[in-house]
Coordinates of C-alpha atoms in Angstrom, one line a residue:
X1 CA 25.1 -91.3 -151.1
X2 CA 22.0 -88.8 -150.2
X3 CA 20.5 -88.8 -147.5
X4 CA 17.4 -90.9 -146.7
X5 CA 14.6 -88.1 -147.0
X6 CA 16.6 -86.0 -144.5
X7 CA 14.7 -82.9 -145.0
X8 CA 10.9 -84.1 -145.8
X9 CA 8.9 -81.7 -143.7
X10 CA 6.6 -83.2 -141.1
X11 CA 2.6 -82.2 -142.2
X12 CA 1.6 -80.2 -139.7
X13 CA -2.1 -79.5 -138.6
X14 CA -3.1 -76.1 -139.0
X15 CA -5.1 -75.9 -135.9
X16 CA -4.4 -78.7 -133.3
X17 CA -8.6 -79.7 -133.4
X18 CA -8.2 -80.6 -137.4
X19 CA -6.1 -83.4 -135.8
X20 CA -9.0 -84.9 -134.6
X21 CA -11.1 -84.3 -137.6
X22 CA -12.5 -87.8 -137.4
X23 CA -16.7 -88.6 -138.3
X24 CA -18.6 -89.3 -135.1
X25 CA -19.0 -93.0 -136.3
X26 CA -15.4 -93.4 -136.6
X27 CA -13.9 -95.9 -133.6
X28 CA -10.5 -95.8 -132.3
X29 CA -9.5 -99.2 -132.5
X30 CA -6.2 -99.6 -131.2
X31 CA -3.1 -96.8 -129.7
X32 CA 0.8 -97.3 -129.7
X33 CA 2.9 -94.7 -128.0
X34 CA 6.7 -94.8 -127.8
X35 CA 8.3 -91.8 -125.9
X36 CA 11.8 -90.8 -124.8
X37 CA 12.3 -91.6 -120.7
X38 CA 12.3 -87.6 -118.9
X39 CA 15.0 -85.5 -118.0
X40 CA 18.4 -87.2 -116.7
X41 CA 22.0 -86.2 -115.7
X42 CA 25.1 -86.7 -117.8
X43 CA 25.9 -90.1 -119.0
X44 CA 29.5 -89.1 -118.0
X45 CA 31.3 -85.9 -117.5
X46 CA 34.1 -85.2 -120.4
X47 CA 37.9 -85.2 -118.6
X48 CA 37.8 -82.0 -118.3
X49 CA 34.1 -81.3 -116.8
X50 CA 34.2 -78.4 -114.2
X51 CA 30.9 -80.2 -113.1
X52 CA 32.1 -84.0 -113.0
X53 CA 32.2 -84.4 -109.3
X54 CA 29.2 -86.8 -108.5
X55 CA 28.1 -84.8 -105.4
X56 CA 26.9 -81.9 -108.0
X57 CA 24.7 -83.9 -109.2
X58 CA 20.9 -85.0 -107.5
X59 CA 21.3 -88.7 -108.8
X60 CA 24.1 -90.7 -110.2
X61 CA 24.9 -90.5 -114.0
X62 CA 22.9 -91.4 -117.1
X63 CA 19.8 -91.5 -114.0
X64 CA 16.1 -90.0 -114.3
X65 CA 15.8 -87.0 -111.9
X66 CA 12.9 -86.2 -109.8
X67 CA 12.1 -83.5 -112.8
X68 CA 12.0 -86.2 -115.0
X69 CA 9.7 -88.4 -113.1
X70 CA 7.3 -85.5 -113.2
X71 CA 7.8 -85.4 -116.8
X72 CA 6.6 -88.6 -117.3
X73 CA 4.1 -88.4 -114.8
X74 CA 2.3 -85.5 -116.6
X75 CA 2.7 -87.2 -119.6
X76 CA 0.6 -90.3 -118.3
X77 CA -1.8 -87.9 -116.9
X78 CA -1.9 -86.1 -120.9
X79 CA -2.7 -89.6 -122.3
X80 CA -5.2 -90.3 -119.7
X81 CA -7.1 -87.5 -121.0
X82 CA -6.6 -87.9 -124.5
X83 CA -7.5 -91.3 -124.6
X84 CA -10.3 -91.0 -121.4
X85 CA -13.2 -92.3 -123.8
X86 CA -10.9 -96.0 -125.1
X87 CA -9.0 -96.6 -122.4
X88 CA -10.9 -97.6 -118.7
X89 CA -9.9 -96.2 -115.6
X90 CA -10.0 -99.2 -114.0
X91 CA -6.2 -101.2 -115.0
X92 CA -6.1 -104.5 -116.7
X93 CA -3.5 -106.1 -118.3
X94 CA -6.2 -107.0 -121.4
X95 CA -6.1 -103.7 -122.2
X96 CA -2.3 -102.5 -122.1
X97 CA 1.0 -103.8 -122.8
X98 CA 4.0 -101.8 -122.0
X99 CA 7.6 -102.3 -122.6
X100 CA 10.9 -100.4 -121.8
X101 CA 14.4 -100.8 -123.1
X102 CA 16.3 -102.1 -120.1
X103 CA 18.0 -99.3 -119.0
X104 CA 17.0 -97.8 -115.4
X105 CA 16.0 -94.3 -116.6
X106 CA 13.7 -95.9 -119.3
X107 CA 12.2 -98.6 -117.1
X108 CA 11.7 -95.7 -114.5
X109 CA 9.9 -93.2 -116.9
X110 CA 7.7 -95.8 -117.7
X111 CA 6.4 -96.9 -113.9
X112 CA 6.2 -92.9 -113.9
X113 CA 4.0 -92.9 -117.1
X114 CA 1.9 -95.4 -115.7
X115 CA 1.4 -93.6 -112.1
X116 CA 0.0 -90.7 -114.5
X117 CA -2.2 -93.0 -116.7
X118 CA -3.5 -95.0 -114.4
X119 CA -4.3 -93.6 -110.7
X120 CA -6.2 -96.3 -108.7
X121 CA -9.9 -96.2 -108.9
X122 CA -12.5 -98.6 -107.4
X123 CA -11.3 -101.9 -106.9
X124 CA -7.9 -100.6 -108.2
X125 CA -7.3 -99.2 -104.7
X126 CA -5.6 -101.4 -102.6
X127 CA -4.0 -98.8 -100.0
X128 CA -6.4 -96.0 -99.3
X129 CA -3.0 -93.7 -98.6
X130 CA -1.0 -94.3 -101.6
X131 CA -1.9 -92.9 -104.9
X132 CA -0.3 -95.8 -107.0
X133 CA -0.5 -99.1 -108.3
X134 CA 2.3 -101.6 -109.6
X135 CA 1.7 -102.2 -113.4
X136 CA 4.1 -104.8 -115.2
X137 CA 6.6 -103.3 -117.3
X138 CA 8.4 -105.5 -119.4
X139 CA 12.2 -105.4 -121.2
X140 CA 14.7 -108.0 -122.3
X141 CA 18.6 -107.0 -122.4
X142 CA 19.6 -104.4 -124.7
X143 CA 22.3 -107.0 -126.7
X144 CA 19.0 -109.0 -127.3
X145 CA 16.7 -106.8 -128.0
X146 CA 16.2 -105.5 -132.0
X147 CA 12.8 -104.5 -131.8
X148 CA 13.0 -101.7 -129.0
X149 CA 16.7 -100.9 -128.0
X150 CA 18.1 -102.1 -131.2
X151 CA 21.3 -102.8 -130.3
X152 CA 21.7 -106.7 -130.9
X153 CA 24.8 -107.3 -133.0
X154 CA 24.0 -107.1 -136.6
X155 CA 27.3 -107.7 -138.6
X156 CA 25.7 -106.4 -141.6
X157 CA 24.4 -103.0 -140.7
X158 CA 28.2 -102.4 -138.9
X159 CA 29.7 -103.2 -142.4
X160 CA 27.0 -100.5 -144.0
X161 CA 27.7 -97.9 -141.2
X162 CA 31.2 -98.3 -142.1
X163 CA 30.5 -98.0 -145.7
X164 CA 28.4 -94.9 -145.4
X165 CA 31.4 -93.1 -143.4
X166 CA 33.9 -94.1 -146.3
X167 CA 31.4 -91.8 -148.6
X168 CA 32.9 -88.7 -149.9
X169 CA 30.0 -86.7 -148.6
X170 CA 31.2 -88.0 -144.9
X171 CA 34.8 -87.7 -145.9
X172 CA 33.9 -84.1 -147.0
X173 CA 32.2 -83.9 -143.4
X174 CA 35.0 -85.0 -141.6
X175 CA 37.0 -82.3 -143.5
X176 CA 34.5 -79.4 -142.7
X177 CA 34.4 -80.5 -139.1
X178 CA 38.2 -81.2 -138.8
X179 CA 38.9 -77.7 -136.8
X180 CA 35.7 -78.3 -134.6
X181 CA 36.8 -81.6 -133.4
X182 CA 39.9 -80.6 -132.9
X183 CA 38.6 -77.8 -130.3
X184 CA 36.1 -79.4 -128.4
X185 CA 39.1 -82.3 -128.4
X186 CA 41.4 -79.9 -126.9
X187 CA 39.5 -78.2 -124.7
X188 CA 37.2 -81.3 -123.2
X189 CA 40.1 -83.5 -123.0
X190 CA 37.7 -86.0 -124.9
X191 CA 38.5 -87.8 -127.8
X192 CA 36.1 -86.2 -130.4
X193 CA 36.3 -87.3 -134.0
X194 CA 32.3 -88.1 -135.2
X195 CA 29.1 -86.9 -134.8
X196 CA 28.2 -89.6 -132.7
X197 CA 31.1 -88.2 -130.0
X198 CA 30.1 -84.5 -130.7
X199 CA 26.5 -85.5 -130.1
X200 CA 27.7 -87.2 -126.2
X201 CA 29.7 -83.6 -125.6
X202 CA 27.0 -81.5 -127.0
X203 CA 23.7 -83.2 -124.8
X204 CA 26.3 -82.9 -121.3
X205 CA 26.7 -79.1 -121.9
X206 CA 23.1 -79.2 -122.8
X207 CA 22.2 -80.6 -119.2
X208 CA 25.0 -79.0 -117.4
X209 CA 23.2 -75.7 -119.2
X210 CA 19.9 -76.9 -117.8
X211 CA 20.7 -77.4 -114.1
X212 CA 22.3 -73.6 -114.6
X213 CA 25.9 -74.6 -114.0
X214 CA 28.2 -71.7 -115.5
X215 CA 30.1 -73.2 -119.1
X216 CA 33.6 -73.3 -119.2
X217 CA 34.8 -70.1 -121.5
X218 CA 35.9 -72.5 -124.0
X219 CA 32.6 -74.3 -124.6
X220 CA 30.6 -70.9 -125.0
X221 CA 32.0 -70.5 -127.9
X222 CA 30.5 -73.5 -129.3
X223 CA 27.7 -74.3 -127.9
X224 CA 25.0 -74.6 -128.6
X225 CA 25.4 -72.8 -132.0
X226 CA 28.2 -74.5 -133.8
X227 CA 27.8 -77.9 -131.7
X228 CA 23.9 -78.5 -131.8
X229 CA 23.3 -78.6 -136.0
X230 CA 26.1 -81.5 -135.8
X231 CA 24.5 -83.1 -133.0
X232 CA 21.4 -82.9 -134.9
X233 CA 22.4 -84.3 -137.4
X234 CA 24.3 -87.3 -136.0
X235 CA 20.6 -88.8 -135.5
X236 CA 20.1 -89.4 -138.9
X237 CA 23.0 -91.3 -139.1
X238 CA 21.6 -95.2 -138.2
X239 CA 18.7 -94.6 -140.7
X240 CA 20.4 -92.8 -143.2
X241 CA 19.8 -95.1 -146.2
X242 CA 16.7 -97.6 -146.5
X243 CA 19.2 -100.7 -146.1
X244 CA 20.1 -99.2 -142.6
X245 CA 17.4 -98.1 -141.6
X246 CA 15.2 -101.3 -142.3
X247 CA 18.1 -103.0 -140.1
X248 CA 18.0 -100.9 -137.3
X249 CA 14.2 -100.3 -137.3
X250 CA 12.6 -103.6 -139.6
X251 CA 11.7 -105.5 -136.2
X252 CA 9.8 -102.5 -134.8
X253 CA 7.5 -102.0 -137.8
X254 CA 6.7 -105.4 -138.0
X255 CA 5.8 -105.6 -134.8
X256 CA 3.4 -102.8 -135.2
X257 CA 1.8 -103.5 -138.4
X258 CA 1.1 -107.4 -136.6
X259 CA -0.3 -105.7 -133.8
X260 CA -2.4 -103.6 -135.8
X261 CA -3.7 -106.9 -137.9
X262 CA -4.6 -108.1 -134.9
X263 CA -6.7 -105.8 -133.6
X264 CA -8.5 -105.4 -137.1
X265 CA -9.0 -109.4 -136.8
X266 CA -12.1 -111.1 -134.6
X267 CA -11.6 -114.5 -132.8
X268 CA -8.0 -114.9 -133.4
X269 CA -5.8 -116.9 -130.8
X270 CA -3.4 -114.1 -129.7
X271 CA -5.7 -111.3 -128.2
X272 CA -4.3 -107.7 -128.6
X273 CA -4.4 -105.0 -126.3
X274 CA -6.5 -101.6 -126.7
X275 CA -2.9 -99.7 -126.1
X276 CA 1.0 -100.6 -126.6
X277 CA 3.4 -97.9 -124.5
X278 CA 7.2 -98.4 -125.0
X279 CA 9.8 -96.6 -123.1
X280 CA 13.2 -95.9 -125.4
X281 CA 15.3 -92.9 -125.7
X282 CA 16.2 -90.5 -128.1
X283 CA 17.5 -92.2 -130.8
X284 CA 14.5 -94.6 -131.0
X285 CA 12.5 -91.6 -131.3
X286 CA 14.6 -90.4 -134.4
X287 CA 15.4 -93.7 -136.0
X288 CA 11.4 -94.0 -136.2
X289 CA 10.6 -91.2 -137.3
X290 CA 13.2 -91.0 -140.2
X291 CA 12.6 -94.5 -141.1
X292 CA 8.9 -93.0 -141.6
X293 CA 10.4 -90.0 -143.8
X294 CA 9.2 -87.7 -140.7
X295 CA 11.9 -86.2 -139.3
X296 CA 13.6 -82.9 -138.7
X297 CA 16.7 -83.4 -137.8
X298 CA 16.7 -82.0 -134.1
X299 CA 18.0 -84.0 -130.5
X300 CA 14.5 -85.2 -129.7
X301 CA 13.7 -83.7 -126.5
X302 CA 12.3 -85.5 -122.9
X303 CA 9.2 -87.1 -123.2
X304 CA 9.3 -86.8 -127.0
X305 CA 6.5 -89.2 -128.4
X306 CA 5.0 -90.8 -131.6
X307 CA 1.8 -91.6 -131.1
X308 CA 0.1 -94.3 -134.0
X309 CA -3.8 -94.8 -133.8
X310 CA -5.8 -97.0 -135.6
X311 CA -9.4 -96.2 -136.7
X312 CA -11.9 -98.0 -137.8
X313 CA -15.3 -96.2 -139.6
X314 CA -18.7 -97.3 -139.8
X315 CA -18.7 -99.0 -143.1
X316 CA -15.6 -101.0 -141.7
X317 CA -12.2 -99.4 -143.3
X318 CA -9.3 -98.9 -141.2
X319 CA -6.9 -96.4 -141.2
X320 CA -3.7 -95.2 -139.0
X321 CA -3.2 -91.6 -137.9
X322 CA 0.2 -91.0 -136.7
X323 CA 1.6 -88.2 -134.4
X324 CA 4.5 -86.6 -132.9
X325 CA 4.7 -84.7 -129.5
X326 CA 8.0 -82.6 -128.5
X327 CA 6.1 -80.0 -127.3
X328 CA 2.6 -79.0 -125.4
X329 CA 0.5 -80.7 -128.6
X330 CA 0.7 -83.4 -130.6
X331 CA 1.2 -83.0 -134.4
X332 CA 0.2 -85.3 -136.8
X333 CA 2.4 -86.5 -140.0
X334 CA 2.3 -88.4 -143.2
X335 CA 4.0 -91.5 -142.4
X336 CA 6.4 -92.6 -145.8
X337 CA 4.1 -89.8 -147.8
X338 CA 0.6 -91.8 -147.5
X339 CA -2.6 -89.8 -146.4
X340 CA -2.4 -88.1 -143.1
X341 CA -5.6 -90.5 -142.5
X342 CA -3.7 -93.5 -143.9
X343 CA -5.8 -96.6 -144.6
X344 CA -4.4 -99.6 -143.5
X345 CA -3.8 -101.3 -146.2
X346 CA -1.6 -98.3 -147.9
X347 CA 0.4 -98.3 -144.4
X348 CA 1.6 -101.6 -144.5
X349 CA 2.5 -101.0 -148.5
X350 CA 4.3 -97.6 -147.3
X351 CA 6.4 -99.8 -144.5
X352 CA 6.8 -103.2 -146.7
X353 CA 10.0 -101.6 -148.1
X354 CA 11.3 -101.2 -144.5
X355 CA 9.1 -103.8 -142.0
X356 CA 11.5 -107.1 -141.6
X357 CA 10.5 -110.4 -139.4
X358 CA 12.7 -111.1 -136.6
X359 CA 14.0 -114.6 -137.9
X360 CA 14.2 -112.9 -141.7
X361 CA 16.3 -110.4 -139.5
X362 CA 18.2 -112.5 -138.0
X363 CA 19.3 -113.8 -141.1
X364 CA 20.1 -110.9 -143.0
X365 CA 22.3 -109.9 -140.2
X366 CA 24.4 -112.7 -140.0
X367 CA 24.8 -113.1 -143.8
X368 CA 25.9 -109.4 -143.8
X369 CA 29.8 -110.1 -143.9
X370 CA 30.9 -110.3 -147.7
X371 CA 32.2 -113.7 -148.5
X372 CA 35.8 -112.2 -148.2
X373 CA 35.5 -112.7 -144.5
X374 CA 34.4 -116.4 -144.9
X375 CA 37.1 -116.7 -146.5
X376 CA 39.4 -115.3 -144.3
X377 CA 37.6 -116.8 -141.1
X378 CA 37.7 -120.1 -143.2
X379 CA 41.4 -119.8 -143.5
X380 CA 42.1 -118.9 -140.0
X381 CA 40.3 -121.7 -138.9
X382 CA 42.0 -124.1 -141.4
X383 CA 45.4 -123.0 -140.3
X384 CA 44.8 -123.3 -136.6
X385 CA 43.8 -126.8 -137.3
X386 CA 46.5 -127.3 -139.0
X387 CA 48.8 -126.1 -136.1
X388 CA 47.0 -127.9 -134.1
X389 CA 47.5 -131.3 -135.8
X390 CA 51.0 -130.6 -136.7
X391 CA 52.0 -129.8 -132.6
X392 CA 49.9 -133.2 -132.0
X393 CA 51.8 -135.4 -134.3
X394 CA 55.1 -133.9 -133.3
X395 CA 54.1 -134.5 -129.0
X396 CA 53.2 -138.0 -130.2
X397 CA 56.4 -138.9 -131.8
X398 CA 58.8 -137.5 -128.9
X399 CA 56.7 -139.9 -127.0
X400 CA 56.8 -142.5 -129.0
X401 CA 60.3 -142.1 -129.8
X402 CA 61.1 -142.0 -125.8
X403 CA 59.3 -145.8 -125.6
X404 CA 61.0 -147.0 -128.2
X405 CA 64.6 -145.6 -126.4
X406 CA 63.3 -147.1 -122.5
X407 CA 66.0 -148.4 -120.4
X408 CA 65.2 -152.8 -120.5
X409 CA 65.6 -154.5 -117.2
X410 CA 68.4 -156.3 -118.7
X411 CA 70.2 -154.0 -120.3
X412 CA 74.0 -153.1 -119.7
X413 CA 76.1 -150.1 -119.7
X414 CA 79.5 -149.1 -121.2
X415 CA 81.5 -146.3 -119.5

C-alpha cells in the first residue's frame, strides 16, 4: 500500500513578504493556529537511562520546562504582532477561543501563549504589578476527545492500523529494521520492535542531547543518524492512507471548515470568533499536515504551528491561506494541491474526501469491526446465556428436589 502523498513537497515562498502578497482591499476574516506545547523532559527514561533519576531533571516527566514556557511566550508575543491589525489588544472572549488537549504541558503552553498574546492593557489591567491576565482555556479528556487529541477509541481505524502493518511494505520494514531494534533493545533495556517505540527512544536521547547530558557509548552510534529517519517516519504512520487519516483527523477539518462558514455568514445564531488557538503536540501537528498532503516527514519541533487564514477581498470572495512555522518564519503551502490562495469553496472540495461529522464519525467507528466479530461476540454472548440458564435450571432443581425429599412432622424412621 503506498504511502499517502508521503513525499509531496511543501510550496515554499520564495521571499517570506510574497507570503503576504495580499491586495490592500483584501480583509482577513478569520485565523486558526494549532501549535505543539514547548520544550519538555522525557516522558520516561528507558531501563537503562544513565539520566533516569528524577532529581536530574528541573520538572517531573513528560512536563513543560521554564524553556518551554518562554517558547510559548514568544510565540504569543510573534502572533501578537503578526496579527496586531485583526486582533484588539484589549481581551475578549468574542474574539478568541482556545482549546488544549488535556495534558498539563499542553494546557500549560497555552496559558503561556496567551501571556505573550495578550499582555493587559487599559481596562485589562487588574493588578498594576503583574503582567498577566487569566484567559479560559478549554479541553475535554483525551479518551473523549477526536477532534483535538484524537485518541477516543475508534475500533475501525485499530483494525486499519493493524492492516497496514500486515502490508508487505511494513513486513519488509520490520525486516530492514530487525538488527536496529534488536540494538537499541539490547542496549536500552526497552522493548523496541516499531517505529512508534523507536520514535519514544529516539525524542528521550533527543532531550537528554538538549539539556547536554553525555550519551551512553552505545546510543552514539545510533543516534541521531540511523534512529531519527525512522522516527520520522513513524509520524506518517496514523495518516498513512486516506481511510486513516480521515479517521484520525475527519473531526478536526470539519470543525474548521464550519468555523470558517461561519465567519463567511452574517446574522447567524452561533457567533464565531476572529481567532481559534489549539494547544496539541507533535503528532497533531503531523497528522494535519499529511492529512493536507503537506508534510515532510520530520519530528515536528516545539512550538511547531499551522497557521489557516481566511480572506475575504473587495468584491466578496473568500479564500484560505495556510502556513507552517518550525522555524523563525512562517511558510506557506498548498493545502491537498489547491492554490496557495485557495478559495473557499475549492478548500472545502479539497478536504470533502477527508472532513467527517462527529456523529457520522462516531458511526463509522463503531461499525469498523467486520461482521466476523459480531459473530463471534454474538456467539459468546449466546453461549454465556446459555451457561447461565443451564446452572439456573440445574440450582432450581437441587432445590426443588430437596422440598420434595423434607423430613414431614410425622414421619418415622427405620434403623
Amino acid at each position: 500500500m503506498s504511502v499517502f502523498s508521503l513525499f509531496n513537497v511543501v510550496a515554499i515562498c520564495a521571499l517570506v513578504s510574497l507570503c503576504f502578497e495580499n491586495s490592500s482591499a483584501d480583509e482577513l476574516n478569520g485565523v486558526v493556529v494549532v501549535f505543539r506545547h514547548g520544550d519538555r523532559t522525557p516522558i520516561r527514561p528507558y531501563p537503562t537511562d544513565p539520566y533516569g533519576n528524577r532529581s536530574l531533571w528541573p520538572v517531573d516527566y513528560g512536563m513543560l520546562t521554564n524553556i518551554g514556557k518562554m517558547n510559548h511566550f514568544k510565540l504569543g508575543q510573534w502572533l501578537r504582532q503578526r496579527y496586531s491589525q485583526f486582533l484588539p489588544e484589549v481581551y475578549s472572549e468574542r474574539d478568541i477561543y482556545v482549546r488544549s488537549t488535556d495534558v498539563d504541558r499542553t494546557l500549560m503552553s497555552a496559558s503561556a501563549n496567551l501571556a505573550g498574546l495578550y499582555p493587559p492593557v487599559k481596562t485589562d489591567i487588574w493588578n498594576p504589578d503583574l503582567q498577566w491576565q487569566p484567559i479560559p482555556i478549554h479541553t475535554i479528556p483525551e479518551s473523549m476527545d477526536p477532534v483535538l487529541a484524537a485518541k477516543k477509541e475508534c475500533p475501525k481505524f485499530n483494525r486499519l492500523e493493524k492492516e497496514l502493518f500486515k502490508t508487505q511494505y511494513f513486513k519488509n520494514l520490520s525486516h530492514q529494521l530487525h538488527d536496529l531494534y534488536a540494538y537499541v533493545t539490547k542496549y536500552s533495556g526497552d522493548s523496541i520492535h516499531d517505529l512508534k517505540s523507536l520514535e519514544y527512544l529516539y525524542s528521550t536521547l533527543f532531550i537528554e542531547s538538549n539539556y547536554n547530558f553525555t550519551l551512553p557509548e552505545w546510543a552514539k552510534g545510533v543516534f541521531p543518524d540511523k534512529l531519527k529517519p525512522w522516527a520520522s517516519l513513524s509520524f506518517v504512520v496514523p495518516t498513512w492512507t486516506e481511510e486513516m487519516a480521515r479517521l484520525k483527523t475527519g473531526p478536526f477539518f470539519n470543525e474548521l471548515i464550519g468555523y470558517f462558514r461561519n465567519r463567511t455568514q452574517k446574522n447567524v445564531q452561533y457567533y464565531a470568533p476572529k481567532f481559534l488557538m489549539y494547544s496539541a503536540h507533535d503528532t497533531t501537528i503531523a497528522n494535519l499536515l499529511n492529512t493536507m498532503e503537506a508534510f515532510e516527514p520530520h519530528p515536528p519541533p516545539y512550538t511547531a504551528t499551522i497557521i489557516f487564514e481566511l480572506w475575504r477581498t473587495q468584491n466578496g470572495t473568500d479564500f484560505v491561506q495556510t502556513f507552517y512555522k518550525n522555524t523563525t518564519e512562517p511558510r506557506q503551502f498548498a493545502a491537498k494541491g489547491c492554490n496557495l490562495n485557495c478559495l473557499l469553496p475549492d478548500f472545502e472540495s479539497k478536504l470533502k474526501s477527508i472532513s467527517i461529522p462527529l456523529d457520522q464519525w462516531e458511526s463509522e467507528c463503531q461499525s469498523g469491526w467486520p461482521f466476523i466479530y459480531y459473530l463471534m461476540l454474538g456467539g459468546m454472548v449466546s453461549t454465556i446465556l446459555c451457561i447461565s440458564c443451564i446452572v439456573s435450571l440445574a440450582v432450581y432443581r437441587l432445590k426443588r428436589k430437596s422440598e420434595l425429599y423434607m423430613q414431614l412432622p410425622n414421619e418415622e424412621y427405620y434403623a
